[in-house]
MMTF fields as JSON, N, C-alpha, C and O atoms, coordinates in Angstrom:
{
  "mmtfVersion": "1.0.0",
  "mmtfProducer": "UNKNOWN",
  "numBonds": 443,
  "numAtoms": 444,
  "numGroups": 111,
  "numChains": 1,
  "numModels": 1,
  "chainsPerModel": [1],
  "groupsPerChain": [111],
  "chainIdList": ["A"],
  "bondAtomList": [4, 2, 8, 6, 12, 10, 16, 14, 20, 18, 24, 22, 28, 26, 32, 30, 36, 34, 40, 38, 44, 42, 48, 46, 52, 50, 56, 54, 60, 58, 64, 62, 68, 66, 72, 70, 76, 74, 80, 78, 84, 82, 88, 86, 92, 90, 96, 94, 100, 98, 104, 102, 108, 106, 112, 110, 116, 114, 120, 118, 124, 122, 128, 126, 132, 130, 136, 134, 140, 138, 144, 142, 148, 146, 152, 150, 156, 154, 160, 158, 164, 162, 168, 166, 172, 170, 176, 174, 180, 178, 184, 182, 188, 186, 192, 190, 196, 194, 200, 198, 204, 202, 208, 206, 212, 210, 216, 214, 220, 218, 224, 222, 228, 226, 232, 230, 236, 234, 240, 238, 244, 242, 248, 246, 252, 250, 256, 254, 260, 258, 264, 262, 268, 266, 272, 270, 276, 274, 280, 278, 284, 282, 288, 286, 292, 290, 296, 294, 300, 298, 304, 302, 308, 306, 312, 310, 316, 314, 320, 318, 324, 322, 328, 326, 332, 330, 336, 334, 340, 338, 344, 342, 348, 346, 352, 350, 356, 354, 360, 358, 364, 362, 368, 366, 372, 370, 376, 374, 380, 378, 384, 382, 388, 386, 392, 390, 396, 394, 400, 398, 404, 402, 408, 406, 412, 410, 416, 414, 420, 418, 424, 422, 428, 426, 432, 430, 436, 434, 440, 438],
  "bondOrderList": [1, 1, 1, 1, 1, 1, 1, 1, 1, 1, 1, 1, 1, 1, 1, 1, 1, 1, 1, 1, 1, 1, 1, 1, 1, 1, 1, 1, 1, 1, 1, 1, 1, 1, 1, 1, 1, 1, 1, 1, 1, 1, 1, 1, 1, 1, 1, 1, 1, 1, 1, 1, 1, 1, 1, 1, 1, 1, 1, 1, 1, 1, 1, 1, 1, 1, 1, 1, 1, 1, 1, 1, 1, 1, 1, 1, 1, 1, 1, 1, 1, 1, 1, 1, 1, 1, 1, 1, 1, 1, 1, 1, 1, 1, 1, 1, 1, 1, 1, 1, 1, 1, 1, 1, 1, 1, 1, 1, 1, 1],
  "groupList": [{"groupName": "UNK", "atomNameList": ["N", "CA", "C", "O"], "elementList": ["N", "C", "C", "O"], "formalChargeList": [0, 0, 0, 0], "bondAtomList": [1, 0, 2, 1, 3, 2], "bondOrderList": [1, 1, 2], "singleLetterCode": "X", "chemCompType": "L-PEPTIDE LINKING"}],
  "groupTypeList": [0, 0, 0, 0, 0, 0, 0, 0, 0, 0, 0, 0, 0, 0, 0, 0, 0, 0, 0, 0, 0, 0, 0, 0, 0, 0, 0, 0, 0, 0, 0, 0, 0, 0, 0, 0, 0, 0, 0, 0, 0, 0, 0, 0, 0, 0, 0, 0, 0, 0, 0, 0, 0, 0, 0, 0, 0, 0, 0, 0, 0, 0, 0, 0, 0, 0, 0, 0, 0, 0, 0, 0, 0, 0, 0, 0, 0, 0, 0, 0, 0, 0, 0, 0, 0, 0, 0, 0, 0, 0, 0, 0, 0, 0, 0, 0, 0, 0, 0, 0, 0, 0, 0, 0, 0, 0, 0, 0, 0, 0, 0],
  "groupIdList": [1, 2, 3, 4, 5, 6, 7, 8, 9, 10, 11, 12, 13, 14, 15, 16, 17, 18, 19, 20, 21, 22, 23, 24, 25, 26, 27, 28, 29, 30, 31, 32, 33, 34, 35, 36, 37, 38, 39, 40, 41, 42, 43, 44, 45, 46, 47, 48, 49, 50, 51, 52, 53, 54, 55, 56, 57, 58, 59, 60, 61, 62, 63, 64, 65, 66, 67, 68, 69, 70, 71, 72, 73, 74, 75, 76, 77, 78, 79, 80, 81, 82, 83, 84, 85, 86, 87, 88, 89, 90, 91, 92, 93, 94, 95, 96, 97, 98, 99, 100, 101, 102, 103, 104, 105, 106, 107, 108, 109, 110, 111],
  "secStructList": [7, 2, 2, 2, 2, 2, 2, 6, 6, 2, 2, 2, 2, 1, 7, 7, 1, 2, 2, 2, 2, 2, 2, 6, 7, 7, 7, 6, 6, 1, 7, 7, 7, 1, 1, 1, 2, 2, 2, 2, 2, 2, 2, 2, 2, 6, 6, 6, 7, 7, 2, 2, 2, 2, 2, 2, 2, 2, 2, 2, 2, 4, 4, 4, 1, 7, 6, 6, 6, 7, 2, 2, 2, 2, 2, 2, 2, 2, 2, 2, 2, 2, 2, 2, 2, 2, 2, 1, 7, 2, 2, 2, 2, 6, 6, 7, 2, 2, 2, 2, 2, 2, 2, 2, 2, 2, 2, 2, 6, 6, 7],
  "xCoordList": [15.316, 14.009, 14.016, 13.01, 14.879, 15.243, 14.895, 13.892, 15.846, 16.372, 14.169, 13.504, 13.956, 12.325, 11.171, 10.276, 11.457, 10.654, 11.154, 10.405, 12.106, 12.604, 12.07, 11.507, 12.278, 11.688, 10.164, 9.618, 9.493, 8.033, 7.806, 6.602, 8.573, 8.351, 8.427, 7.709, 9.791, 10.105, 8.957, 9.153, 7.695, 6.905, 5.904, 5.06, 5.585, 4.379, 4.131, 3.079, 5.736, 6.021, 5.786, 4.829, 6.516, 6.487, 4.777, 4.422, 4.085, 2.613, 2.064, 2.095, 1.177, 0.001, -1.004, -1.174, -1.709, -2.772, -2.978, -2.084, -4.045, -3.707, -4.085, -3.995, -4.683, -5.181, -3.551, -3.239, -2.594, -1.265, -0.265, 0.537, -0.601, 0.042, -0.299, 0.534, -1.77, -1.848, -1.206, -0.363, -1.722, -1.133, 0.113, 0.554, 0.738, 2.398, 3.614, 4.828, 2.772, 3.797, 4.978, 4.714, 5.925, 6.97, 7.276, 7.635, 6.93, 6.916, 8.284, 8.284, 9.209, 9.808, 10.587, 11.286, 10.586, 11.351, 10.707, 11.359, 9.193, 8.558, 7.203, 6.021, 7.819, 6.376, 5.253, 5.025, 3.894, 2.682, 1.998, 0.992, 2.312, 1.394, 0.657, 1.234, -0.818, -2.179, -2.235, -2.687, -1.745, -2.113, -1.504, -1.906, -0.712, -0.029, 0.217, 1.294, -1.075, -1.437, -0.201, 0.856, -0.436, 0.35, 2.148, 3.03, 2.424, 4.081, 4.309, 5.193, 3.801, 3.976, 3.878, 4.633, 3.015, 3.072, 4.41, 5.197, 4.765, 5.277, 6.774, 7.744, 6.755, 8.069, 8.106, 9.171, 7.251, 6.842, 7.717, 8.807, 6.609, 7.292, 8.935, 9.617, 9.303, 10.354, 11.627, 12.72, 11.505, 12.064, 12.648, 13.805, 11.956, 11.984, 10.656, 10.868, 9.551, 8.623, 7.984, 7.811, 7.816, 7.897, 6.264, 5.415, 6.311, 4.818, 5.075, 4.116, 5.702, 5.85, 5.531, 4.657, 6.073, 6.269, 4.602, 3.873, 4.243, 2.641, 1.511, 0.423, 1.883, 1.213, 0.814, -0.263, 2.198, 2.529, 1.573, 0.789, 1.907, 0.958, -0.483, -1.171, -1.059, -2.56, -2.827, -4.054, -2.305, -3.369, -3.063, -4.066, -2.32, -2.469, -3.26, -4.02, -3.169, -4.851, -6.013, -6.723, -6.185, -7.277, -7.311, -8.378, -6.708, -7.035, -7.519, -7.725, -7.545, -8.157, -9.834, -10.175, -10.797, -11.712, -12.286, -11.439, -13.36, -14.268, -14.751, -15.971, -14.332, -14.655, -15.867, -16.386, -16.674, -18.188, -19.048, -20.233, -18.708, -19.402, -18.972, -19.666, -17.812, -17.276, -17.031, -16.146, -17.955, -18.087, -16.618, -15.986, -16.493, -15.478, -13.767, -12.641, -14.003, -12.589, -12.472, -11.408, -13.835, -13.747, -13.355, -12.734, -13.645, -13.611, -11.862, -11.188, -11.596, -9.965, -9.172, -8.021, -9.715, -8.907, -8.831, -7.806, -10.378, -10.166, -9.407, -9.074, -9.072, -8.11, -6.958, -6.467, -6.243, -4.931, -4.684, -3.59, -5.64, -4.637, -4.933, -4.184, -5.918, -5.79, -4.551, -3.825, -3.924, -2.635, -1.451, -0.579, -1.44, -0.419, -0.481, 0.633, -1.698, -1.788, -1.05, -0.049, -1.374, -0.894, 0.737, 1.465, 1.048, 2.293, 3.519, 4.728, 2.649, 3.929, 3.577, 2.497, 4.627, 4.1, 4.005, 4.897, 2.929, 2.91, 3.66, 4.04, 4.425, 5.693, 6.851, 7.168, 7.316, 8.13, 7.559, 8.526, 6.482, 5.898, 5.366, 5.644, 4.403, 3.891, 3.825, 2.96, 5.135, 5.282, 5.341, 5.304, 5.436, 5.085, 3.839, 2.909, 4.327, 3.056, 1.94, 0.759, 3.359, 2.473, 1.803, 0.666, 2.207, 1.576, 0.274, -0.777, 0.385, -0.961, -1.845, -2.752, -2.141, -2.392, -3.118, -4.338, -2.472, -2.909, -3.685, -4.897, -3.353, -4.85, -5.965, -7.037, -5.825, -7.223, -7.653, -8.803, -6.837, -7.788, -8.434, -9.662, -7.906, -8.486, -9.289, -9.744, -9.909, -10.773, -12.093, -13.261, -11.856, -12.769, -12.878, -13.995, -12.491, -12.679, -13.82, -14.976, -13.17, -14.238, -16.02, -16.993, -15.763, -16.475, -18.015, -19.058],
  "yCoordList": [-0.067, -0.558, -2.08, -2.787, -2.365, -4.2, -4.767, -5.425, -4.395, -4.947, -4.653, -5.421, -3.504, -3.613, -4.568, -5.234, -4.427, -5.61, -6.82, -7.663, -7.245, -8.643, -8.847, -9.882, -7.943, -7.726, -7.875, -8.224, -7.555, -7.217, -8.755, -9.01, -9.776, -10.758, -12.251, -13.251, -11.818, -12.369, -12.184, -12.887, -11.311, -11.22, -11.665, -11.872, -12.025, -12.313, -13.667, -14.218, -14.362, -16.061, -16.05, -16.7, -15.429, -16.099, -15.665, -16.101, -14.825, -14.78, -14.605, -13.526, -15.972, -16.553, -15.62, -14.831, -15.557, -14.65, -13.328, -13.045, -12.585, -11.421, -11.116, -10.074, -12.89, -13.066, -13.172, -12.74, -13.661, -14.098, -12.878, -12.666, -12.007, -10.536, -9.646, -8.919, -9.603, -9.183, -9.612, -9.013, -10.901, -11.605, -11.984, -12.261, -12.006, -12.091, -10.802, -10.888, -9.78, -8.679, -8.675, -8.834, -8.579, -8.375, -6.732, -6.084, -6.362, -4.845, -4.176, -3.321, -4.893, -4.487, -3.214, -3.002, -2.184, -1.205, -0.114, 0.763, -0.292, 0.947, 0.225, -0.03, 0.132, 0.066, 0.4, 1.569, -0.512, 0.213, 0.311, -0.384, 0.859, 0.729, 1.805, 2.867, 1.689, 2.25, 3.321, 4.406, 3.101, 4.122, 5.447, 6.424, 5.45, 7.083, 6.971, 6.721, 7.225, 6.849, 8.497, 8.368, 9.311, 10.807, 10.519, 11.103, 9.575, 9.222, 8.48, 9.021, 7.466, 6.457, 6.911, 6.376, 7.767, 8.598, 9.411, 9.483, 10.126, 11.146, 10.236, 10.81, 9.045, 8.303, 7.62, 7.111, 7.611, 6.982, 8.234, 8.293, 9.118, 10.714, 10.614, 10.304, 10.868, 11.209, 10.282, 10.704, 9.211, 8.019, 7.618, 7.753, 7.291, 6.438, 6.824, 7.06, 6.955, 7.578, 6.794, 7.337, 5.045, 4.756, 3.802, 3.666, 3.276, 2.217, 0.987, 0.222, 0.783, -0.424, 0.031, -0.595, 0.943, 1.535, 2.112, 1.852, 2.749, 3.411, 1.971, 2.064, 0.832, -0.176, -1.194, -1.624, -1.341, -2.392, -1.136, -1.539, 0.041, 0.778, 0.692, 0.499, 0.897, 0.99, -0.175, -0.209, -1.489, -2.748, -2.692, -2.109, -2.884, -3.345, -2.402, -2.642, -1.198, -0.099, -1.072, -1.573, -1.362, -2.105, -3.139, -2.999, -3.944, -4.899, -4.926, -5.804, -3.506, -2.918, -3.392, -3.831, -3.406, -4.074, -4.137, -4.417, -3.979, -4.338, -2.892, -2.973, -1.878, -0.716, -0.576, 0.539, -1.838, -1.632, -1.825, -1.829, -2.032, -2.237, -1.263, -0.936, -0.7, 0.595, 2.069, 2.276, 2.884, 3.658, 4.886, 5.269, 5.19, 5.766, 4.573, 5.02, 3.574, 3.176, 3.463, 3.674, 3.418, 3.61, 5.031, 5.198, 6.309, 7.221, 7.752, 8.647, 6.921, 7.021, 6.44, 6.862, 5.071, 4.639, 5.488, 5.887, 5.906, 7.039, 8.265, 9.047, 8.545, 9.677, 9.834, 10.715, 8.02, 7.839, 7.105, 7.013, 6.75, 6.375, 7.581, 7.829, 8.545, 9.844, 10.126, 10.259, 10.316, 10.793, 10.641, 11.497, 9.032, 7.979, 8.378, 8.358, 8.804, 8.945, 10.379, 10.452, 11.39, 12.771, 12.694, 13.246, 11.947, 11.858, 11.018, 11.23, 10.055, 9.674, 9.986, 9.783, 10.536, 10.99, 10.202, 9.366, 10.284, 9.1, 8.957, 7.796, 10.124, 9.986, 8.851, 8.088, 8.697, 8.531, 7.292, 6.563, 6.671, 5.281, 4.463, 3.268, 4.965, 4.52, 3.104, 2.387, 2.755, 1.344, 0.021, -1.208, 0.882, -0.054, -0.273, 0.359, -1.967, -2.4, -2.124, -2.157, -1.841, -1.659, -0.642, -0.747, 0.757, 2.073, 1.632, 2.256, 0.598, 0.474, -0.248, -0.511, -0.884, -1.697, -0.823, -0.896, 0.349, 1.724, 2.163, 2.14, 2.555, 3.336, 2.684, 3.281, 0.93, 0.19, 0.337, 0.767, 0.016, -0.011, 0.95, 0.922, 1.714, 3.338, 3.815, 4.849, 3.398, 3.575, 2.373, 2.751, 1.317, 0.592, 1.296, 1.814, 1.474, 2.22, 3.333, 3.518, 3.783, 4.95, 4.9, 5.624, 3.529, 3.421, 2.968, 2.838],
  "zCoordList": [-14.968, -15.335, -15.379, -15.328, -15.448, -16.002, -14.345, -14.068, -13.45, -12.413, -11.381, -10.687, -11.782, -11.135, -11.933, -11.413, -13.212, -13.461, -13.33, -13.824, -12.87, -12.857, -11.27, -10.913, -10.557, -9.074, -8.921, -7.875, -10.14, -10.336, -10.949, -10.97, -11.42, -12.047, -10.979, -10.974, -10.009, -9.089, -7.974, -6.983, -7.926, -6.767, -7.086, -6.214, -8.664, -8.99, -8.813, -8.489, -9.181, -9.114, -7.412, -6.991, -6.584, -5.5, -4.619, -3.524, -5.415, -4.767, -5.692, -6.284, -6.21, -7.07, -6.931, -7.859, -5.944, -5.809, -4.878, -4.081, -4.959, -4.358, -2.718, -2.068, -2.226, -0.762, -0.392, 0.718, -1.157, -0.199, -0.021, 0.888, -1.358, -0.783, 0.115, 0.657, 0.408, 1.786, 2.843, 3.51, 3.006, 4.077, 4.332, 5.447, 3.243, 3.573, 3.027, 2.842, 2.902, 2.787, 3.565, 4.757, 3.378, 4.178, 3.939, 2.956, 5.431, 5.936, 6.967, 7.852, 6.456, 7.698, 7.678, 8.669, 6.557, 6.352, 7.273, 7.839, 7.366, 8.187, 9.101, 8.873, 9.841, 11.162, 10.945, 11.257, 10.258, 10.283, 11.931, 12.074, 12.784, 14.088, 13.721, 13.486, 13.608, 13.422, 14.325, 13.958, 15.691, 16.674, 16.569, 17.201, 15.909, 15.535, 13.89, 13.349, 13.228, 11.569, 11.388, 10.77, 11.763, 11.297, 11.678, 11.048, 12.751, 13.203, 11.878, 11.213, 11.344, 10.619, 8.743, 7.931, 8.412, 7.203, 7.434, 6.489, 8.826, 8.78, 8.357, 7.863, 8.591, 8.774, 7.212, 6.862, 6.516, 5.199, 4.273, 3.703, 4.485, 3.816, 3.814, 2.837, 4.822, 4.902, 4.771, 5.15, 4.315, 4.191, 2.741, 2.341, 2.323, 0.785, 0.125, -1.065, 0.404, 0.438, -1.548, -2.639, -0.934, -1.848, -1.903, -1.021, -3.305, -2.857, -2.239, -2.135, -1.99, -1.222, 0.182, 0.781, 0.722, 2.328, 2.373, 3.33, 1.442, 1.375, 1.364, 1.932, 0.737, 0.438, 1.806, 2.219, 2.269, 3.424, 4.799, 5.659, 4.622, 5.723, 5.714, 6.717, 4.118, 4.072, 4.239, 4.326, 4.371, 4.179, 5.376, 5.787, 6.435, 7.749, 8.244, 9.182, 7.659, 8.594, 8.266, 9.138, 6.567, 6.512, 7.635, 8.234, 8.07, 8.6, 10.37, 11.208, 10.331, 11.713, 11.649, 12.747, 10.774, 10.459, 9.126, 8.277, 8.716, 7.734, 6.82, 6.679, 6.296, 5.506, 5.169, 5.235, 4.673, 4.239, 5.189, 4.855, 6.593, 7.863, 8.706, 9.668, 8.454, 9.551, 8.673, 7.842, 9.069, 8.272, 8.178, 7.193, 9.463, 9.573, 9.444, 9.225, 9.587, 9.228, 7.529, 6.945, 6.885, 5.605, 5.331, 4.281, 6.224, 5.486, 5.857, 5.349, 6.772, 7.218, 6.469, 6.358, 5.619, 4.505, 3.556, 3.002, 3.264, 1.617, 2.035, 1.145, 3.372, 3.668, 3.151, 2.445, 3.974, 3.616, 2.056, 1.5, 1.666, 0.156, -0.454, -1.399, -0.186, -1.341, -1.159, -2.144, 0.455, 0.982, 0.413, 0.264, -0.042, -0.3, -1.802, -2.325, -2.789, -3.958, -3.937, -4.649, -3.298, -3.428, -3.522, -4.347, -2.561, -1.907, -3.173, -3.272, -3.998, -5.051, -6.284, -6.837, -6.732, -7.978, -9.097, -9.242, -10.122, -11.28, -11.809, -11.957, -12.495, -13.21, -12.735, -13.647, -11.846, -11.064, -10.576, -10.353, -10.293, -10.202, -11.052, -10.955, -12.171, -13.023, -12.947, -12.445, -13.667, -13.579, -12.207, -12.271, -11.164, -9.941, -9.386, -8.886, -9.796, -9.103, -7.59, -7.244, -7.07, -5.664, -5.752, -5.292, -6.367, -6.975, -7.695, -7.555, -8.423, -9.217, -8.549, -9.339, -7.107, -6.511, -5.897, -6.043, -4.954, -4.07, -5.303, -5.09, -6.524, -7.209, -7.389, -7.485, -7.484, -7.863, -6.565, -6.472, -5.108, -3.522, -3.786, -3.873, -3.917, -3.438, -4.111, -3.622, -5.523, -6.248, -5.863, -5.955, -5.552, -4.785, -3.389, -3.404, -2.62, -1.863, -2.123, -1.743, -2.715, -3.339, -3.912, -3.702, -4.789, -5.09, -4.242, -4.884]
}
């Protein structure tokens, strides 16, 4: 628990706000390529199957376009973070941030 919040403390110092964590996620454990969304979950799942790997996937889908202007990219986002929500369990995340990050999108999303 020590060594993730010190990790969780260390990410907050090195990104001030929440425009620079989009934009500078460092994704390199799992390939988000959009064009095979089911290869790329299927590779999430079966992996580490963690919020970071679920996190770094859903924002680069977002960034395919605009959710409140594309109706269906929106209803493909609320697909995959329900997915990403089903898929980790609270117990077992609770305390990660990136986990709590996927429930606020996805509830804006929703909303």
């Amino acid at each position: 628990i020590a060594s993730i919040m010190n990790r969780v403390r260390d990410l907050k110092n090195k990104y001030r706000n929440e425009d620079n964590i989009t934009d500078e996620l460092n994704c390199t454990k799992i390939s988000a390529d959009t064009t095979d969304n089911s290869g790329t979950v299927n590779q999430i799942m079966m992996t580490a199957n963690n919020p970071e790997d679920w996190l770094c996937f859903l924002l680069r889908l977002e960034k395919k376009g605009v959710p409140q202007m594309d109706v269906s990219l929106l209803n493909r986002l609320i697909g995959r973070y329900s997915q990403a929500v089903t898929a980790l369990p609270a117990e077992k995340h609770s305390q990660d941030e990136n986990y709590a990050r996927i429930l606020v999108r996805f509830a804006q999303l929703k909303a």
